[in-house]
XYZ file of C-alpha atoms in Angstrom:
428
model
C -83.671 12.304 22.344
C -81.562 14.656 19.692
C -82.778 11.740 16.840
C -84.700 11.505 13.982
C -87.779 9.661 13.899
C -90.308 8.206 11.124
C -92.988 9.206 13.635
C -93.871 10.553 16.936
C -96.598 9.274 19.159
C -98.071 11.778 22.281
C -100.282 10.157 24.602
C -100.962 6.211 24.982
C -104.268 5.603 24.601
C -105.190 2.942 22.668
C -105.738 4.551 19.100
C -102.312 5.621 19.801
C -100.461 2.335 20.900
C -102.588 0.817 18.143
C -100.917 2.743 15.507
C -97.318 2.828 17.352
C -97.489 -0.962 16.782
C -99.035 -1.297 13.294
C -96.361 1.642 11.946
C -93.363 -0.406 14.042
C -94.478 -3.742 12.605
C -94.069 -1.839 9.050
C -90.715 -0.902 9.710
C -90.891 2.983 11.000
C -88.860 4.453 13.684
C -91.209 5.409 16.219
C -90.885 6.932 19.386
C -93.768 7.382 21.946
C -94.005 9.231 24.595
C -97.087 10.392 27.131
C -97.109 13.351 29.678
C -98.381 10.372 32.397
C -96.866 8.806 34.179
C -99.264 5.427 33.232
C -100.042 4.362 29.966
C -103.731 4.620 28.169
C -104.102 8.355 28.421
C -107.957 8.981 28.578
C -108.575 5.499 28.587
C -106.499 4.400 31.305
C -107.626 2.097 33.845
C -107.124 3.708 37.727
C -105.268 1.520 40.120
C -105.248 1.517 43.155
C -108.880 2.565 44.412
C -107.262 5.845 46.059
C -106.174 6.559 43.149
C -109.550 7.074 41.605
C -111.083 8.603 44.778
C -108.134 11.823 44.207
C -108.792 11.832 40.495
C -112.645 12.893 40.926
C -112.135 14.810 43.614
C -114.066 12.697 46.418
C -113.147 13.474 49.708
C -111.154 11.040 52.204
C -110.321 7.888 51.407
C -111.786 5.087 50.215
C -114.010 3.168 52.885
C -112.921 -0.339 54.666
C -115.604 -2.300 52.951
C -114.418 -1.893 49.499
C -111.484 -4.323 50.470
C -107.845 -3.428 49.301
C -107.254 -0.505 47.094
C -105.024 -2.573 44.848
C -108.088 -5.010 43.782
C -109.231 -2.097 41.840
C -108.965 -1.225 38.366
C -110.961 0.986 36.960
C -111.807 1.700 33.123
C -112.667 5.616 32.794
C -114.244 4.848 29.284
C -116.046 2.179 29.143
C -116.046 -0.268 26.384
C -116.647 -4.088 25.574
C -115.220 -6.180 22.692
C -117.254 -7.334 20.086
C -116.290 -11.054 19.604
C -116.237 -10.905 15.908
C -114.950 -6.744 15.411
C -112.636 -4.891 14.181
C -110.387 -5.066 17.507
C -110.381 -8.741 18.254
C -109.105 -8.587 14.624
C -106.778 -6.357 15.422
C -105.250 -8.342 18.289
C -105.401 -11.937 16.549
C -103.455 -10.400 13.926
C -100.981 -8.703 15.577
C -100.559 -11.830 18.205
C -101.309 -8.760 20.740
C -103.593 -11.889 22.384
C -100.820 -13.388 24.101
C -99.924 -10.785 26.560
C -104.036 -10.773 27.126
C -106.728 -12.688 28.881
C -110.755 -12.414 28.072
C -114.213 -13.074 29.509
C -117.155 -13.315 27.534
C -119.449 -10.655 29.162
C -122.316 -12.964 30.159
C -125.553 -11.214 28.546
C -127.086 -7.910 27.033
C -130.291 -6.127 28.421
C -132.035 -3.829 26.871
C -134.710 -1.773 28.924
C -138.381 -1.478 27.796
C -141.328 0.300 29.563
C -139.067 1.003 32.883
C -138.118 -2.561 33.526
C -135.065 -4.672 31.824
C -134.999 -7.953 29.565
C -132.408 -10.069 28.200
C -131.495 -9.723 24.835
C -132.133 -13.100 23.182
C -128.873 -14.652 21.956
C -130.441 -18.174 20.935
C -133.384 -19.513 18.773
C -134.206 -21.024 21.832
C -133.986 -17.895 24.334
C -135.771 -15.553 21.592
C -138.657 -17.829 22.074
C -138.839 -17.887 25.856
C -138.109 -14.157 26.025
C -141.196 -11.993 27.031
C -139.619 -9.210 25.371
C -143.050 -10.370 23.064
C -146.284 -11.605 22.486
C -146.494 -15.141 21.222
C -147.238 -14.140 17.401
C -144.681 -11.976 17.443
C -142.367 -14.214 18.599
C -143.168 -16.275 15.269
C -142.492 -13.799 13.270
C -139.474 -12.238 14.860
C -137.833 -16.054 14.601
C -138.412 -15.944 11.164
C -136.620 -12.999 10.507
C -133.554 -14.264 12.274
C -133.576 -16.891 10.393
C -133.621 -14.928 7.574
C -130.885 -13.022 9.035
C -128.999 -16.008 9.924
C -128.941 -17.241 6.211
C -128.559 -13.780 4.517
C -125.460 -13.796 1.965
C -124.715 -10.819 0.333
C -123.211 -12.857 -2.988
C -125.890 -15.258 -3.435
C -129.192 -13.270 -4.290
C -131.303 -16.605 -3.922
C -131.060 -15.721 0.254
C -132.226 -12.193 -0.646
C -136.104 -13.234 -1.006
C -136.974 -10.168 -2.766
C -135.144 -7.508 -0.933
C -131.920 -5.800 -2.828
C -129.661 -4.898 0.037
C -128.192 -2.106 -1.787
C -131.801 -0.547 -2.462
C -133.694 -1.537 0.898
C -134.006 0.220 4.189
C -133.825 -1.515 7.159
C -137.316 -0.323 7.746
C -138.472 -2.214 5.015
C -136.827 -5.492 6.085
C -138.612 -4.974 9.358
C -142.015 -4.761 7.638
C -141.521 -7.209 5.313
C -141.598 -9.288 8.746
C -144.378 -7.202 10.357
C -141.920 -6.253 13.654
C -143.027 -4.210 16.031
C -141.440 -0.950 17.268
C -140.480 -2.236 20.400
C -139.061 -5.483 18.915
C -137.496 -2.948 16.176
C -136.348 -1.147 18.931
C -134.705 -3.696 20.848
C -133.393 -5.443 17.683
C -131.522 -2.236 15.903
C -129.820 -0.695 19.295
C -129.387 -3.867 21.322
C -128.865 -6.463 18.932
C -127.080 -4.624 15.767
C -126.110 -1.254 17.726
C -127.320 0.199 14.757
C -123.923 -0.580 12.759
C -123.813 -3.602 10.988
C -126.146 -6.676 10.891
C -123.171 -9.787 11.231
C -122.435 -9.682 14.759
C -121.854 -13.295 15.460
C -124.219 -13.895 18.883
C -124.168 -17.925 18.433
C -119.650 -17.526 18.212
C -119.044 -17.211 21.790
C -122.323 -18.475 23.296
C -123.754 -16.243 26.094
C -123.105 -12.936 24.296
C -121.030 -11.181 21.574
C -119.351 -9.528 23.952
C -115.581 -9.838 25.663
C -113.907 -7.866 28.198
C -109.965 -8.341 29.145
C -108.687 -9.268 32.542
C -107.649 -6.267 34.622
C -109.415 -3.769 32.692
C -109.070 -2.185 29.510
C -105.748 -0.376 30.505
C -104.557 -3.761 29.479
C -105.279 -3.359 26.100
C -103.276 -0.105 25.145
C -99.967 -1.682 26.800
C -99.851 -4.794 24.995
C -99.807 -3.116 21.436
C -96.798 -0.859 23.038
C -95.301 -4.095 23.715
C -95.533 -5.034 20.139
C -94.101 -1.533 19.140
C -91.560 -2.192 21.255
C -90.666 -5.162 20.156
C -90.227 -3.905 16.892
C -87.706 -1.333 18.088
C -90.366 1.036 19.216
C -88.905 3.533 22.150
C -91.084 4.473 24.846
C -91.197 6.969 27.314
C -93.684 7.661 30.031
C -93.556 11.157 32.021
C -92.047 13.195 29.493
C -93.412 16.666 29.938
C -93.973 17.779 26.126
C -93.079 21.456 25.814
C -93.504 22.300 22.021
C -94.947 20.334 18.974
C -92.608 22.176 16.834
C -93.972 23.382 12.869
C -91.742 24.735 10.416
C -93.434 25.966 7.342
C -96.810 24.463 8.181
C -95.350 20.873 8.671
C -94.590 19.022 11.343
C -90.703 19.016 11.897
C -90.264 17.739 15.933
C -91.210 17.603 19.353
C -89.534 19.620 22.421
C -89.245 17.816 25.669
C -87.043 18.496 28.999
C -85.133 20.961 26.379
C -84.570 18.438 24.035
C -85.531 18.378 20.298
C -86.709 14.305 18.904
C -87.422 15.415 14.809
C -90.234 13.607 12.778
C -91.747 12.894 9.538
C -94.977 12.396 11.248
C -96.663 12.964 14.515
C -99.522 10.923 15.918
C -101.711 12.875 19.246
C -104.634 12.482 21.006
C -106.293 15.938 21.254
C -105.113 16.732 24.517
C -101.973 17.572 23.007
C -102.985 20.220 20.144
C -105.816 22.376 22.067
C -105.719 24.703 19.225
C -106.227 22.089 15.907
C -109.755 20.461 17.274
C -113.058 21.295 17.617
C -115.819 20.494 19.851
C -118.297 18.391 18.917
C -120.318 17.320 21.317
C -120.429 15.979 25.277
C -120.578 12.530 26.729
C -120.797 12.004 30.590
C -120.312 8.628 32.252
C -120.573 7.715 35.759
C -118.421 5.329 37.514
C -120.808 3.468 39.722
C -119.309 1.106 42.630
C -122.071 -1.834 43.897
C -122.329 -4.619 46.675
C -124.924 -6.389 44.508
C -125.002 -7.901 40.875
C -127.803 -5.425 38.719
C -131.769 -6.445 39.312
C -133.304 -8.266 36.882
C -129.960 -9.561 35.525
C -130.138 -12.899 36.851
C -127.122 -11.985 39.279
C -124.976 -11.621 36.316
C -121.596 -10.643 37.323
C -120.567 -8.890 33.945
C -123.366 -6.950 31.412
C -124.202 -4.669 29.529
C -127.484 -2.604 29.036
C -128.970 -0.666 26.649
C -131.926 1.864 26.985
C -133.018 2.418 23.396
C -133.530 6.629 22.949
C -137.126 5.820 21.872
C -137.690 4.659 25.265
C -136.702 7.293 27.353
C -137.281 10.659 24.888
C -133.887 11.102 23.583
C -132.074 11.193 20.765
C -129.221 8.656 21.706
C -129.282 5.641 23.822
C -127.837 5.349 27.260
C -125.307 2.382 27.619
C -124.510 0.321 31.443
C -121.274 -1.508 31.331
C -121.423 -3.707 34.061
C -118.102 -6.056 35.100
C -117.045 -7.302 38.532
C -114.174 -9.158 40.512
C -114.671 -11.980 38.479
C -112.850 -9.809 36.032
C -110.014 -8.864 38.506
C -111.227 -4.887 38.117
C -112.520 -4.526 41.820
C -112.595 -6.308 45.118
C -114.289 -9.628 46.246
C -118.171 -9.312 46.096
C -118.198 -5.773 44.430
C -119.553 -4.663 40.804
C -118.602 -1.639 38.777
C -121.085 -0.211 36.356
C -120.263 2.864 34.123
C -123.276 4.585 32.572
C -122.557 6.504 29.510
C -124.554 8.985 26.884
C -124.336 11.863 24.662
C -125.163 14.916 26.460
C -128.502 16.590 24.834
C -129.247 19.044 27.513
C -128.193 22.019 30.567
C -128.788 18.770 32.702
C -126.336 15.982 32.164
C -126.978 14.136 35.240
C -130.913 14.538 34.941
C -130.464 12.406 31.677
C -129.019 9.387 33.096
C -131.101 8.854 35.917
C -133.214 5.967 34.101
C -129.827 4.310 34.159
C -128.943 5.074 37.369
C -132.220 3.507 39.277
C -131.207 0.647 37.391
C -128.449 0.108 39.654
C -129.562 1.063 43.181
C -128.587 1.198 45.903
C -125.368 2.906 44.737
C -122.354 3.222 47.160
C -120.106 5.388 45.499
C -120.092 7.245 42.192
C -118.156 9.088 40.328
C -119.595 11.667 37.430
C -117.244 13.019 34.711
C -118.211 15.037 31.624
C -116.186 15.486 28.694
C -115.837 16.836 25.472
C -115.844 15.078 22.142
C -113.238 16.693 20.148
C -112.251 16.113 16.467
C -109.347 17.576 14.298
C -110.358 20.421 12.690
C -108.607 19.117 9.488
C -106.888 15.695 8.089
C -103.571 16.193 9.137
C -102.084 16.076 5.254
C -100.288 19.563 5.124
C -98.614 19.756 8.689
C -98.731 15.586 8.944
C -99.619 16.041 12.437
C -102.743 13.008 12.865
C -104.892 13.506 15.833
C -107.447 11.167 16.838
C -111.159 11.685 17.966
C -112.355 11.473 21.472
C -113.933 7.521 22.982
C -117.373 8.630 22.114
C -120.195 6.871 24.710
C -120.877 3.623 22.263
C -120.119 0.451 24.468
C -117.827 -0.865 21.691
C -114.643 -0.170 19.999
C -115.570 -0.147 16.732
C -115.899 3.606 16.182
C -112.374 3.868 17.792
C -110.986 1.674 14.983
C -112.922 3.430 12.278
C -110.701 6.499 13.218
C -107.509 4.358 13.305
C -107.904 2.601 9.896
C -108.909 6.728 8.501
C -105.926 7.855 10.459
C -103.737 5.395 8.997
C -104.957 5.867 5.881
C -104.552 9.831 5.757
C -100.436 9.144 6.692
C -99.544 6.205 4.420
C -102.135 7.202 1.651
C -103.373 3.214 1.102
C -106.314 2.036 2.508
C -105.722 0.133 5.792
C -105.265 -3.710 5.261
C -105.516 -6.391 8.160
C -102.616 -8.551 6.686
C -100.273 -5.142 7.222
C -100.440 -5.704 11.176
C -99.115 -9.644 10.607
C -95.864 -9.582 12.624
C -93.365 -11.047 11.009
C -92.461 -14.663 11.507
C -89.307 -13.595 12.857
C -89.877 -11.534 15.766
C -89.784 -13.405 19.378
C -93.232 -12.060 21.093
C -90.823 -10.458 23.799
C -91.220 -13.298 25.844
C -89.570 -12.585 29.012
């Protein structure tokens, strides 16, 4: 431990073991350590099904017909992939993909008027949707089209609109859309972040989900850290960050001193440099039966636009199942997740939540979203935000590419994270 490191990493989540491997691939000491005894920190995934039941709370254990305990594997924030995003960047650059296995999630819903509807991922399926009325149909095809062709550099596919001057109102009446087709388009389709999500790339959906649960993902960027002499260390009780003249200088553990340059923490670890910014609950639902209206779908997502339930941010349903090797044969899990707006969390979700009945066990948590309450440049201590209640990760790798930005003071570049031709993937 008595050693001097480039940087120090608390906690493994997967900001964390995403910058762990991008600063060992670029040649820093690092050492990482987490007060768990399992890796992902807040965004761990709980195995076995006992496991889960103690976390919350729930009494006894789990019953006979949810099959064997070790089936289980439970995300506690959950997220999908985007199949063209920042993260499935992240882990065909880094050649994290190897250690990993994906399904495309096989559709998105978005709910309308009480009742659910697939979002349209084809020309074809946009037409056949009854998500709308015949004319608007027309004109909602021509706007993906329109879409479809859009290219910022040649102004000839702009037909009249200057995407640096235009709201995305405007686009939507230069169509004549509807709110409920506006609606469904801007939170289902672009979740209201970018407009060149690739639906056709991967067929059903732009969505993908790993094999065993997201745990999976923080663990196989440790693995590349590692590989790149990265030192981990799992149940190491941390004691003291420790500051010397407003800087970061090393980290006490078991009596022990490691000293840094640099320290990297989710917020758990500094109670007293973040701020509260908001709330997000999520309930862990467990099923015997695919979601209604869903076409038995055995992995899903839904999204109730706020418009359609009086609120100011959507609620999100990640749906997956044992075809994902996350629970046992025949069962479903679906998290619901939103921003807390009132006294009432649980009131809020309950649209969500008749969407999945009958519901045999669940599982509420509410949590905080904290922030750093400044950049990290004086003390160089870098602590990362909260999983906020999007169903995606590209919020989480906004903060990692500002994070990374704030300690090496150049913008974050994709071709940084190619491991070098080298290394030997720590096949075993």
């Amino acid at each position: 431990m008595n050693e001097e490191y480039d940087v120090i990493v608390l906690g493994t989540g997967l900001t964390e073991c995403i910058l762990s491997g991008i600063m060992s691939v670029n040649g820093k000491k690092v050492l990482h350590m987490d007060r768990n005894p399992y890796y992902g920190g807040e965004s761990a995934s709980i195995t076995p099904l006992d496991d889960l039941y103690k976390r919350f709370k729930i009494p006894g254990a789990p019953p006979a017909s949810m099959g064997r305990g070790r089936d289980w594997n439970v995300d506690l924030i959950p997220k999908f992939l985007m199949a063209n995003g920042q993260l499935v960047k992240m882990l065909l650059y880094t050649e994290v993909t190897r250690y990993l296995d994906f399904k495309v999630t096989e559709g998105s819903f978005v709910y309308k008027g009480g009742k659910i509807y697939k979002v349209p991922s084809t020309e074809a399926e946009a037409l056949a949707s009854s998500l709308m009325g015949l004319f608007e149909k027309r004109r909602f095809r021509k706007f993906l089209v329109y879409v479809a062709n859009f290219d910022e550099k040649d102004p000839r596919t702009f037909e009249g609109i200057d995407p640096k001057k235009t709201a995305m109102r405007e686009v939507y009446k230069k169509f004549d859309l509807g709110q409920d087709v506006i609606d469904f388009t801007g939170h289902a389709l672009a979740l209201y972040r970018t407009d060149d999500e690739s639906l056709a790339r991967y067929g059903k959906s732009p969505y993908l989900y790993p094999l065993y649960g997201l745990g999976e993902l923080p663990q196989g960027f440790a693995r590349l850290s590692a590989i790149y002499g990265g030192t981990y260390m799992l149940n190491k009780p941390i004691e003291e960050i420790i500051v010397q003249n407003g800087k970061v200088i090393g980290v006490k553990s078991e009596g022990e001193v490691a000293r840094c340059k640099q320290l990297i923490c989710d917020p758990s670890y500094v109670k007293d440099r973040v701020e509260k910014v908001g709330q997000v609950i999520r309930v862990i639902c467990i099923l015997s039966h695919p979601i209604k209206n869903t076409n038995d779908a055995n992995s899903c997502q839904i999204i109730i636009p706020q418009n359609q339930v009086n609120r100011k941010s959507d609620i999100y349903v990640c749906m997956i199942s044992s075809a994902h090797n996350v629970a046992a044969q025949g069962k479903y899990i679906a998290i619901v997740s939103t921003t807390v707006e009132t006294k009432e969390p649980e009131k809020e979700i309950r649209p969500a939540l008749e969407l999945l009945e009958p519901i045999e066990q669940k599982f509420v948590s509410i949590s905080d979203l904290l922030v750093p309450k400044d950049l990290g440049t004086e003390s160089q201590i870098f602590i990362s935000r909260t999983y906020d209640a999007t169903t995606h990760f590209e919020t989480t790798c906004d903060d990692i590419k500002d994070i990374y930005k704030r300690m090496t003071g150049s913008e974050f570049d994709f071709e940084e994270m190619k491991r070098k031709k080298n290394d030997i993937y720590g096949e075993d």
